[in-house]
Coordinates of C-alpha atoms in Angstrom, one line a residue:
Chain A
X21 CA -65.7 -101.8 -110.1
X22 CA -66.3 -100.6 -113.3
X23 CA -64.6 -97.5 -113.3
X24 CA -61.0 -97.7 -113.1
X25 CA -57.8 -96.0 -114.4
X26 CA -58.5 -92.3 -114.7
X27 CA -61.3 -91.8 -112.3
X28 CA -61.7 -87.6 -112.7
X29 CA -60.6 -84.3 -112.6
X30 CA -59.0 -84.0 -109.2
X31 CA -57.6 -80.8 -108.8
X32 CA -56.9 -76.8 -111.5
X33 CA -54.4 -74.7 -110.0
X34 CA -54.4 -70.9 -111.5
X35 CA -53.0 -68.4 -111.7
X36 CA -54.4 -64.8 -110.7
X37 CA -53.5 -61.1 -110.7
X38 CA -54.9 -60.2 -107.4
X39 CA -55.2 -62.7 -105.0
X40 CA -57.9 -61.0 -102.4
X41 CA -59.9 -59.9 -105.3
X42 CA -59.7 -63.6 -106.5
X43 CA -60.9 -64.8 -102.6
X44 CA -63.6 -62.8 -102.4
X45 CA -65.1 -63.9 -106.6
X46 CA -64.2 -67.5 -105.9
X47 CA -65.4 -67.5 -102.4
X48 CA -68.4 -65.3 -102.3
X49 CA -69.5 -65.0 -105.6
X50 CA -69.1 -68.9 -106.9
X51 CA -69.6 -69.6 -103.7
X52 CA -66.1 -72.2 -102.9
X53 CA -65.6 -73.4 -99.7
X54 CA -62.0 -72.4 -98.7
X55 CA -60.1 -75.2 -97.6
X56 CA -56.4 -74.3 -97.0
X57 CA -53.6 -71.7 -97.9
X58 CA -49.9 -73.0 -97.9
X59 CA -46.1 -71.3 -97.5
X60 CA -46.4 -70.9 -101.2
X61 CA -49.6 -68.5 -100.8
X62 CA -51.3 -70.5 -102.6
X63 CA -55.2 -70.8 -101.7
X64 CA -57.1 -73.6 -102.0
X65 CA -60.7 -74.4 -102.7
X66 CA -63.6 -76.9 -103.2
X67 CA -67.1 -77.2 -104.1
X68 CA -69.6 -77.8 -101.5
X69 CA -70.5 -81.6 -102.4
X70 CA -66.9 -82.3 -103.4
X71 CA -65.1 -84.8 -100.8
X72 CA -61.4 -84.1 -101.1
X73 CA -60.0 -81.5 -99.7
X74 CA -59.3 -79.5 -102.7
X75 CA -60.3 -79.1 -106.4
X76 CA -59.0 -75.6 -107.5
X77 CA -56.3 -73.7 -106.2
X78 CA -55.2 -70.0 -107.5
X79 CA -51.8 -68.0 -106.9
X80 CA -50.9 -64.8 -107.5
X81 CA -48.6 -64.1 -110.6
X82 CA -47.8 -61.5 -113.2
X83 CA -50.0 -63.4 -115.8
X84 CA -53.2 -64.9 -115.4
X85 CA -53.8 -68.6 -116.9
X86 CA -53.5 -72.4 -116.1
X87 CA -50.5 -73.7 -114.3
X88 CA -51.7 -77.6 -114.3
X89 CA -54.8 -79.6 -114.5
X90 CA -54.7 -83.1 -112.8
X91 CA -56.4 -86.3 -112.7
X92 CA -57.4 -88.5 -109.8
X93 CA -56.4 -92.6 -110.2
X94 CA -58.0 -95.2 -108.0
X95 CA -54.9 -96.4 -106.9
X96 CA -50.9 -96.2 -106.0
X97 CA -50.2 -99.0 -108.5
X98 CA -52.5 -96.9 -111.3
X99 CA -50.6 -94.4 -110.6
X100 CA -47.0 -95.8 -111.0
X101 CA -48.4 -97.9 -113.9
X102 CA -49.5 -94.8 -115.7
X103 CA -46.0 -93.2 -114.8
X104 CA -44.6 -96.0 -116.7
X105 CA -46.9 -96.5 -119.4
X106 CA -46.2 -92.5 -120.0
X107 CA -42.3 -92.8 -120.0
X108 CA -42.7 -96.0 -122.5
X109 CA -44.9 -93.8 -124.8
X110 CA -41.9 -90.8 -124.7
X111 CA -42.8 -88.6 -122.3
X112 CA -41.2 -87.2 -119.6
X113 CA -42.2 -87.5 -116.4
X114 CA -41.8 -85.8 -112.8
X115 CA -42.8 -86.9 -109.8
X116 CA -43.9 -84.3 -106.8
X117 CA -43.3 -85.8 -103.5
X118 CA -46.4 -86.0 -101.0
X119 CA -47.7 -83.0 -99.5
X120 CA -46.4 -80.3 -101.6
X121 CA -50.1 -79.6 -102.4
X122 CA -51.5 -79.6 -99.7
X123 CA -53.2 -82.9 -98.1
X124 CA -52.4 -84.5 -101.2
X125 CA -50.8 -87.5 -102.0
X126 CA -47.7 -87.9 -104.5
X127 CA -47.9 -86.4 -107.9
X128 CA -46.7 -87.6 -111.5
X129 CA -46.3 -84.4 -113.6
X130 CA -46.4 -84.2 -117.6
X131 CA -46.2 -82.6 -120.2
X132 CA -48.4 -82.9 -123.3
X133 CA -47.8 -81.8 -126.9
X134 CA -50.2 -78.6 -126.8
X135 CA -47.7 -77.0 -124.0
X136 CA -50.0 -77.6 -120.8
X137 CA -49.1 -79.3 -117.7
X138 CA -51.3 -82.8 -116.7
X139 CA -51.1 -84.1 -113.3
X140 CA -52.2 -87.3 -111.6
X141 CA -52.5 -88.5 -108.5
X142 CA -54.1 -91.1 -106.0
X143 CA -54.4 -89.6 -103.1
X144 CA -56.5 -86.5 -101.2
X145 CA -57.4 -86.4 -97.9
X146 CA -61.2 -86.9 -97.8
X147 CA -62.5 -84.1 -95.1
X148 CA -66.6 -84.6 -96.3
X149 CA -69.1 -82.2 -97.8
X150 CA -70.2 -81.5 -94.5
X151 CA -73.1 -84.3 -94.8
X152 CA -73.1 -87.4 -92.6
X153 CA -71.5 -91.1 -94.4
X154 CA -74.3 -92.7 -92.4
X155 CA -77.9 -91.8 -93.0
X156 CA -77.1 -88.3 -94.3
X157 CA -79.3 -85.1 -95.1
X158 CA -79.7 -83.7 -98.4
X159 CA -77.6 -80.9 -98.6
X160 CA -76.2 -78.4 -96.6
X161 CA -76.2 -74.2 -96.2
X162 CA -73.1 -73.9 -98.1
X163 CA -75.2 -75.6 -101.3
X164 CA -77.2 -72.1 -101.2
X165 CA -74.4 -70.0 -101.1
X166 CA -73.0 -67.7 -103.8
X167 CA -73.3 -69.7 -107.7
X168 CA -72.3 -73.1 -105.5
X169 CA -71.7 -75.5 -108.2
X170 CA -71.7 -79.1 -107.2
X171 CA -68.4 -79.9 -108.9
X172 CA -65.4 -78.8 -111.1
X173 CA -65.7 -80.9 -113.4
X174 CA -63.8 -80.4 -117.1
X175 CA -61.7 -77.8 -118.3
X176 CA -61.0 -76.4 -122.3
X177 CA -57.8 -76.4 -123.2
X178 CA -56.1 -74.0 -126.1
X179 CA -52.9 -75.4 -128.0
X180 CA -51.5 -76.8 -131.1
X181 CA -51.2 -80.0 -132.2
X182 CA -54.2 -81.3 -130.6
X183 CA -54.2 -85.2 -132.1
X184 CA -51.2 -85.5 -130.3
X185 CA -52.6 -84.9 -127.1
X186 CA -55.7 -86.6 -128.3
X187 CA -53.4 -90.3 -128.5
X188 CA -51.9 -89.6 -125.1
X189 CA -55.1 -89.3 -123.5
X190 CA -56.4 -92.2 -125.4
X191 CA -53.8 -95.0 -125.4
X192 CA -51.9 -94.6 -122.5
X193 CA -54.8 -93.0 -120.4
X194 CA -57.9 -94.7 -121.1
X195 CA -59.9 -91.4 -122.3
X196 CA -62.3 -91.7 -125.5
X197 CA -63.4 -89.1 -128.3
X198 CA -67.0 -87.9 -127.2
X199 CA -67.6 -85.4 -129.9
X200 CA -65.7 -83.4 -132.4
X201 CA -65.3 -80.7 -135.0
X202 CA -63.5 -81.8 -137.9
X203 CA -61.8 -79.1 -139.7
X204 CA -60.4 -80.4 -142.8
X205 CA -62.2 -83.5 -143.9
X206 CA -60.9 -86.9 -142.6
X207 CA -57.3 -85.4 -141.6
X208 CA -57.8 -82.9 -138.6
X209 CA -60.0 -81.3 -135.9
X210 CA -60.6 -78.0 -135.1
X211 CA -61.6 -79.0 -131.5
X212 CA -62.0 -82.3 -129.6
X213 CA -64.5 -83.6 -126.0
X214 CA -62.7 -86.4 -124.4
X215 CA -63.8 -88.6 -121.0
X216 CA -62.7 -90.7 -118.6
X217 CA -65.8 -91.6 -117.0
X218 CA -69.2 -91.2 -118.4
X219 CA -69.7 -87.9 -118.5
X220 CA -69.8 -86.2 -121.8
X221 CA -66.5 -84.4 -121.6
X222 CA -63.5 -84.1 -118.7
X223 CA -61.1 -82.4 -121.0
X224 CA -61.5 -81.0 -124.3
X225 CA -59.3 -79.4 -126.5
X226 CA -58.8 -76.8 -129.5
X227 CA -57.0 -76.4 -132.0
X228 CA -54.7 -72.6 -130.9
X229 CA -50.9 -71.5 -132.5
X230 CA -50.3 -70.7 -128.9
X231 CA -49.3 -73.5 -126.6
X232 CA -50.5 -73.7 -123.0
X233 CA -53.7 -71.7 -122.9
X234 CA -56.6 -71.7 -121.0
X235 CA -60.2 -71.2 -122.3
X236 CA -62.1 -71.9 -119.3
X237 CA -62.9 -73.8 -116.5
X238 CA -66.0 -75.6 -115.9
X239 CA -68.0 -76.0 -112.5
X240 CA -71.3 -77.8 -112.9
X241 CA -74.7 -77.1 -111.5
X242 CA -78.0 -79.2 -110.8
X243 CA -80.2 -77.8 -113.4
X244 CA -81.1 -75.2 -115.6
X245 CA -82.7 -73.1 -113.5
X246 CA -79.7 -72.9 -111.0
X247 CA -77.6 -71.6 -114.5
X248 CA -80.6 -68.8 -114.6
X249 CA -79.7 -68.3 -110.9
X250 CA -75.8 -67.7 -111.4
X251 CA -76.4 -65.2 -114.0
X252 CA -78.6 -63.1 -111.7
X253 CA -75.6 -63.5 -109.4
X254 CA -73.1 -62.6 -111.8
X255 CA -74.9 -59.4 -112.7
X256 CA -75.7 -58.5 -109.2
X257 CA -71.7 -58.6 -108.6
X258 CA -70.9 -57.1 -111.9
X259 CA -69.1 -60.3 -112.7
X260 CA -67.8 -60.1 -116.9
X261 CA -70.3 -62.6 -118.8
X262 CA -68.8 -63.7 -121.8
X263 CA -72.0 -65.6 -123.6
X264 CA -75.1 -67.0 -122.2
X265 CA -76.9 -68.3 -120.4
X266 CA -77.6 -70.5 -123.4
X267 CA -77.0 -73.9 -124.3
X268 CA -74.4 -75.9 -125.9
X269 CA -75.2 -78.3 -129.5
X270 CA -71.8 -80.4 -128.4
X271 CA -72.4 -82.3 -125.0
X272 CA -75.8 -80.7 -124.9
X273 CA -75.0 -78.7 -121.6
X274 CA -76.9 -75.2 -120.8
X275 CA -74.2 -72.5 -119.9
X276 CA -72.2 -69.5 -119.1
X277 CA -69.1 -68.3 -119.9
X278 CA -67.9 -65.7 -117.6
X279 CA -64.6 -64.4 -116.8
X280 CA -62.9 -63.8 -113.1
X281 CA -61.3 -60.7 -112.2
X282 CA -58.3 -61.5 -113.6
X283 CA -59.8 -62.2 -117.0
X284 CA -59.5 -66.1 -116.8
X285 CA -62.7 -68.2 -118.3
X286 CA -65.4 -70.0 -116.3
X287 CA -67.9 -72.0 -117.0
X288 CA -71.2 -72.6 -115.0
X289 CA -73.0 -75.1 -116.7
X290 CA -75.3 -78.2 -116.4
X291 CA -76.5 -80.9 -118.2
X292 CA -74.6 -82.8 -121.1
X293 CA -75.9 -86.5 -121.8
X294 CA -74.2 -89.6 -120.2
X295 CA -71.5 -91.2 -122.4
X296 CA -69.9 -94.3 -122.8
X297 CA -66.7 -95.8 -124.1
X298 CA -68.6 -98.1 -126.8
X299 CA -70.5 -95.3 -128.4
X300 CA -69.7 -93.9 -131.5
X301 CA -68.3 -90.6 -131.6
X302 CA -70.4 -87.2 -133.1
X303 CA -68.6 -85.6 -136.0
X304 CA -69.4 -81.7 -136.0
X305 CA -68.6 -80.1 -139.8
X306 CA -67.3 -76.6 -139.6
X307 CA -70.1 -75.2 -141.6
X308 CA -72.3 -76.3 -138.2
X309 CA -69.6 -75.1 -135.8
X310 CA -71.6 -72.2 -134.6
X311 CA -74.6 -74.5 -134.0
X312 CA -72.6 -76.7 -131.9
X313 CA -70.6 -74.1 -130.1
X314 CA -73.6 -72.1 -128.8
X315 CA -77.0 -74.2 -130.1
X316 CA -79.2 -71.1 -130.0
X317 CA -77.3 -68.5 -131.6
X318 CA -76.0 -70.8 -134.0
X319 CA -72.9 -68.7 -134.0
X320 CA -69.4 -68.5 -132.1
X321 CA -69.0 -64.8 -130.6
X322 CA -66.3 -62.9 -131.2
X323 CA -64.2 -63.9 -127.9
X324 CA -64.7 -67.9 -128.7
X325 CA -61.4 -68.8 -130.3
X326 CA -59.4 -65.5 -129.5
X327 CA -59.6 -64.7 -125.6
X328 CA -57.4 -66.9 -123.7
X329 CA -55.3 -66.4 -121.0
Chain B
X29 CA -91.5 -35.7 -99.0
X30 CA -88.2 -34.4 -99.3
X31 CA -86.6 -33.0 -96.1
X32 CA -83.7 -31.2 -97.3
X33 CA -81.9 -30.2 -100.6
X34 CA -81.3 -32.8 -102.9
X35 CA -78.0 -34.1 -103.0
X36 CA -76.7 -33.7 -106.5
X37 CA -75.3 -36.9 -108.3
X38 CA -71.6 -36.3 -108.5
X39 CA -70.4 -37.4 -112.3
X40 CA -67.4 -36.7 -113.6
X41 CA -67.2 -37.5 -117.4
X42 CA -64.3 -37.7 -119.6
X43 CA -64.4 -37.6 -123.3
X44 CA -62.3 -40.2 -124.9
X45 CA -60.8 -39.7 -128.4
X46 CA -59.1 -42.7 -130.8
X47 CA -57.0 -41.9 -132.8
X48 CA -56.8 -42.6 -136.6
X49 CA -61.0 -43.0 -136.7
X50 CA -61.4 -39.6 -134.6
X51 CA -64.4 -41.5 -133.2
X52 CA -64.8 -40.1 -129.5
X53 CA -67.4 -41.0 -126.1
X54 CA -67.9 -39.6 -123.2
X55 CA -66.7 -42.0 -120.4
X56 CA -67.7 -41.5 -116.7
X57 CA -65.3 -41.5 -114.3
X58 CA -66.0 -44.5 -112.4
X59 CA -66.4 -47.0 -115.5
X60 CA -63.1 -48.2 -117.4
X61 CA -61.8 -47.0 -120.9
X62 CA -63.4 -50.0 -122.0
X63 CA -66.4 -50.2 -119.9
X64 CA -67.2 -46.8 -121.3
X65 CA -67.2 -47.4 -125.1
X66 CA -69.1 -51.0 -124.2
X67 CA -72.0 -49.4 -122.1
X68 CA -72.6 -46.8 -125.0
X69 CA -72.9 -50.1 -127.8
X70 CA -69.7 -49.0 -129.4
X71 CA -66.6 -51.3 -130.3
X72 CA -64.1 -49.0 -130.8
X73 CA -61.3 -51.4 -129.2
X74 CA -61.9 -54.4 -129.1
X75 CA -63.8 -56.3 -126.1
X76 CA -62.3 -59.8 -124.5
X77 CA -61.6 -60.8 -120.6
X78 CA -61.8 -57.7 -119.1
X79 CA -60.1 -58.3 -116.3
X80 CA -56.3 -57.5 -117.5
X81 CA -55.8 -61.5 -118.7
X82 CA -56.1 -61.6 -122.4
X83 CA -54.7 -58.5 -123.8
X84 CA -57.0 -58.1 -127.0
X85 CA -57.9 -54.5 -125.5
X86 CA -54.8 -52.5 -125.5
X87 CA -54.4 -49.5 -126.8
X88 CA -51.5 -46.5 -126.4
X89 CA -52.5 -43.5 -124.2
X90 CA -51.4 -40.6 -126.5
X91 CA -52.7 -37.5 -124.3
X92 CA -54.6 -37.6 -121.0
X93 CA -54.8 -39.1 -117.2
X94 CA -56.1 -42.4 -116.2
X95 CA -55.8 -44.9 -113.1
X96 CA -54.9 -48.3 -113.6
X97 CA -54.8 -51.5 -111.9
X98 CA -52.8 -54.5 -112.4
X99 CA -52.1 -56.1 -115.7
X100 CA -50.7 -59.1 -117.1
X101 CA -47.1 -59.1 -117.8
X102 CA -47.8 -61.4 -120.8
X103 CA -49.7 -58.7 -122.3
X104 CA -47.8 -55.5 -120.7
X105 CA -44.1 -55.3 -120.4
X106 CA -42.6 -52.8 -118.0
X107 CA -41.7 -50.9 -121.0
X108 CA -45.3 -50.9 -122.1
X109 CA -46.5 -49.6 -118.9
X110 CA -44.1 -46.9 -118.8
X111 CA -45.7 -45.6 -122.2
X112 CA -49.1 -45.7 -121.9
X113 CA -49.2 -49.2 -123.8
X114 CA -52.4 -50.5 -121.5
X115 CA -55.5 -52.8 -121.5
X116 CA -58.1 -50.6 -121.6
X117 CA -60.1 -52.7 -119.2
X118 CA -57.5 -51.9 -116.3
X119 CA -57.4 -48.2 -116.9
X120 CA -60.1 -45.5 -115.1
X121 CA -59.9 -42.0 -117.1
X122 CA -59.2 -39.3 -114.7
X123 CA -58.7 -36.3 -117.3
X124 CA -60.1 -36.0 -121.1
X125 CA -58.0 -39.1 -123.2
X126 CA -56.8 -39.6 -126.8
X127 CA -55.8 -42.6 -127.2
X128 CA -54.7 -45.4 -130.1
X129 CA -56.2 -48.8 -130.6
X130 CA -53.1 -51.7 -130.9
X131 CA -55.2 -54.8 -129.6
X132 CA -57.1 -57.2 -131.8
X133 CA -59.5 -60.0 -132.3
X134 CA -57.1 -62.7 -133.4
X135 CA -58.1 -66.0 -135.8
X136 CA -60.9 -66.3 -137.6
X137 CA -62.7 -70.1 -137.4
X138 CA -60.7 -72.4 -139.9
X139 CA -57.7 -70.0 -140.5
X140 CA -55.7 -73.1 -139.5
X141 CA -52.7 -73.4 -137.5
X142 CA -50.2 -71.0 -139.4
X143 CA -52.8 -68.0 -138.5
X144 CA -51.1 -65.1 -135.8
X145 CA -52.8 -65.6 -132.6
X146 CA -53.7 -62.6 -130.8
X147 CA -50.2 -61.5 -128.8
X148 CA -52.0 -58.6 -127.2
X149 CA -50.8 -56.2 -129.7

């Protein structure tokens, strides 16, 4: 097995003002499959194709933003491993017994230097995409439904001190630099695309004086044309579109930014070229930063490195 | 063919003054503050999540009626809300408004570290 460690993004949990208005946008508009709700009142989703039994959850709270983005591991021993490697590096660690998410196995909690929460965990209970493991159909209804995006698949983070968090994910965690935006020449970034796998990014970060914010949220699509399709739904529902659809210079990815009700980023997107771990990273120059933020404008908008939540 | 009196589209507008510029719209009733002044291609106050989240759109309700829905606390204090200190996407005029910009875009691209992040104020 090639891929090993730090399989994927597992699992977002957010926060939300209103929790039946957030049902109903991640529900019918996005088009989620609701998969749970716990003593907490927390509600739990997944995309259609997904396996596990969840991959975003939201709560209601007074403010609206990330509470904690977490990682799947291919293994119990991975997972006590990296609980080790990450105390022998200096970081604190917690562990969350079994079950307090729901059908999910245990949890090792951390901080990182920008101010978010990072989980992992090896364990999900697998309840299927509702296609057959032998001899299976294509797709189903529920991959028609709503925006219906295949996966959740990265998220953007806001904080400061990003090269810290960029060494965590890299020497104890197995990640590697896709792309990035140098700021000042040879000493630091303004923004950073790191994987785990070989997909172009499954965390990125930039550089914010706030800790612990939360750009956006990515769920991918299968093409281009399905990106056209969730911005016909997003203006049918009167859903908040921050940019797009339009493409992206970094990763390469076609996309929208849009906002939920409570004023927290998504992203729909597709594309963004295969990476591996032997390639050599793309350097972005702030003077191009517009280019490579949105390829076709070849300028950030106004919201890009101020509206957070 | 019509077969009985039209029913007249019912409305309501509100004009909406800010305060300092003396710039003022006409809002309709069912649109937010912000919604309003974004509709008619103006940027009075400024534009980010709409949905109560970020806080770059609050202003201070001097004079005037409005609903409102909920905002974030990181954003909107208790105190705030009291005054008229609201995000403009979260509030529906229901009388004429005058009202003060306090939100703002926050960093420019490059301003470093050290630059004041949008607080929401």
């Amino acid at each position: 097995m090639a891929l090993t460690g730090v399989l994927r993004p597992g699992h977002v949990q957010m926060r939300v003002l209103d929790l039946e208005e957030s049902i109903k946008f991640y529900g019918d508009v996005v088009g989620l499959v609701e998969t749970g709700r716990d003593t907490q009142g927390r509600v739990y989703f997944k995309t259609w194709d997904e396996r596990d039994h969840n991959s975003f959850i939201i709560r209601q709270a007074e403010t609206a933003g990330l509470d904690f983005y977490a990682f799947k591991v291919d293994s119990k021993a991975s997972l006590d491993k990296f609980d080790a490697d990450l105390r022998a590096y200096g970081l604190k660690t917690e562990r969350i017994a079994a079950g307090e998410l729901l059908e999910t196995g245990e949890r090792v909690r951390f901080q990182i230097p920008t101010g978010h929460l990072i989980e992992l965990y090896a364990e999900k209970t697998d309840v299927g995409n509702g296609l057959s493991y032998l001899n299976p159909e294509a797709w189903t209804a529920q991959a028609e439904r709503g925006i219906a995006p295949i996966r959740m698949d990265h998220i953007l983070l806001y904080g400061p001190d990003i090269e810290a968090a960029q060494k965590i994910f890299e020497e104890v965690l197995g990640f590697y630099l896709v792309e990035h935006v140098e700021l000042e020449e040879n000493k630091s970034d303004l923004a950073i695309w790191l994987s785990c796998s070989t997909k172009a990014h499954d965390l990125a970060f930039v550089r914010h004086p706030e800790p612990g914010k939360l750009h956006h949220v990515a769920f991918q699509l299968e093409s281009w044309e399905k990106v056209l399709r969730a911005a016909d739904i997003m203006a049918m529902n009167k859903v908040n579109i921050d940019i797009g659809p339009t493409r992206h210079g970094i990763t390469r990815g076609t996309t929208i930014y849009a906002f939920d009700p409570s004023g927290n980023r998504i992203e729909t997107f597709c594309g963004g070229y295969a990476s591996y771990p032997d390639w050599q990273p793309i350097k972005w120059t702030m003077d191009e930063v517009g280019r490579g933020i949105f390829y076709h404008d070849r300028k950030l908008n106004d919201t890009f490195l101020t509206v957070v939540t | 063919m019509r077969t009985g009196p039209r029913k007249r589209e019912a409305m309501a507008y509100f004009t909406v003054v800010i305060e300092g510029t003396g710039e003022t719209y006409r809002s309709p009733e069912q649109r937010t503050v912000l919604e309003g002044m974004a509709a008619l291609g103006r940027k009075e106050i400024p534009v980010g999540c709409r949905g109560g989240g970020c806080g770059v759109c609050k202003i201070e309700v001097l004079a005037g009626s409005y609903r409102k829905r909920v905002m974030s606390r990181a954003h909107v204090s208790e105190d705030d809300e009291a005054a008229h200190r609201v995000l403009a996407c979260r509030v529906w005029p229901t009388s004429d408004l005058r009202l003060k910009v306090l939100g703002k875009m926050g960093k420019k691209v490059g301003a470093g570290d050290t630059a004041p992040a949008s607080d929401g104020c």
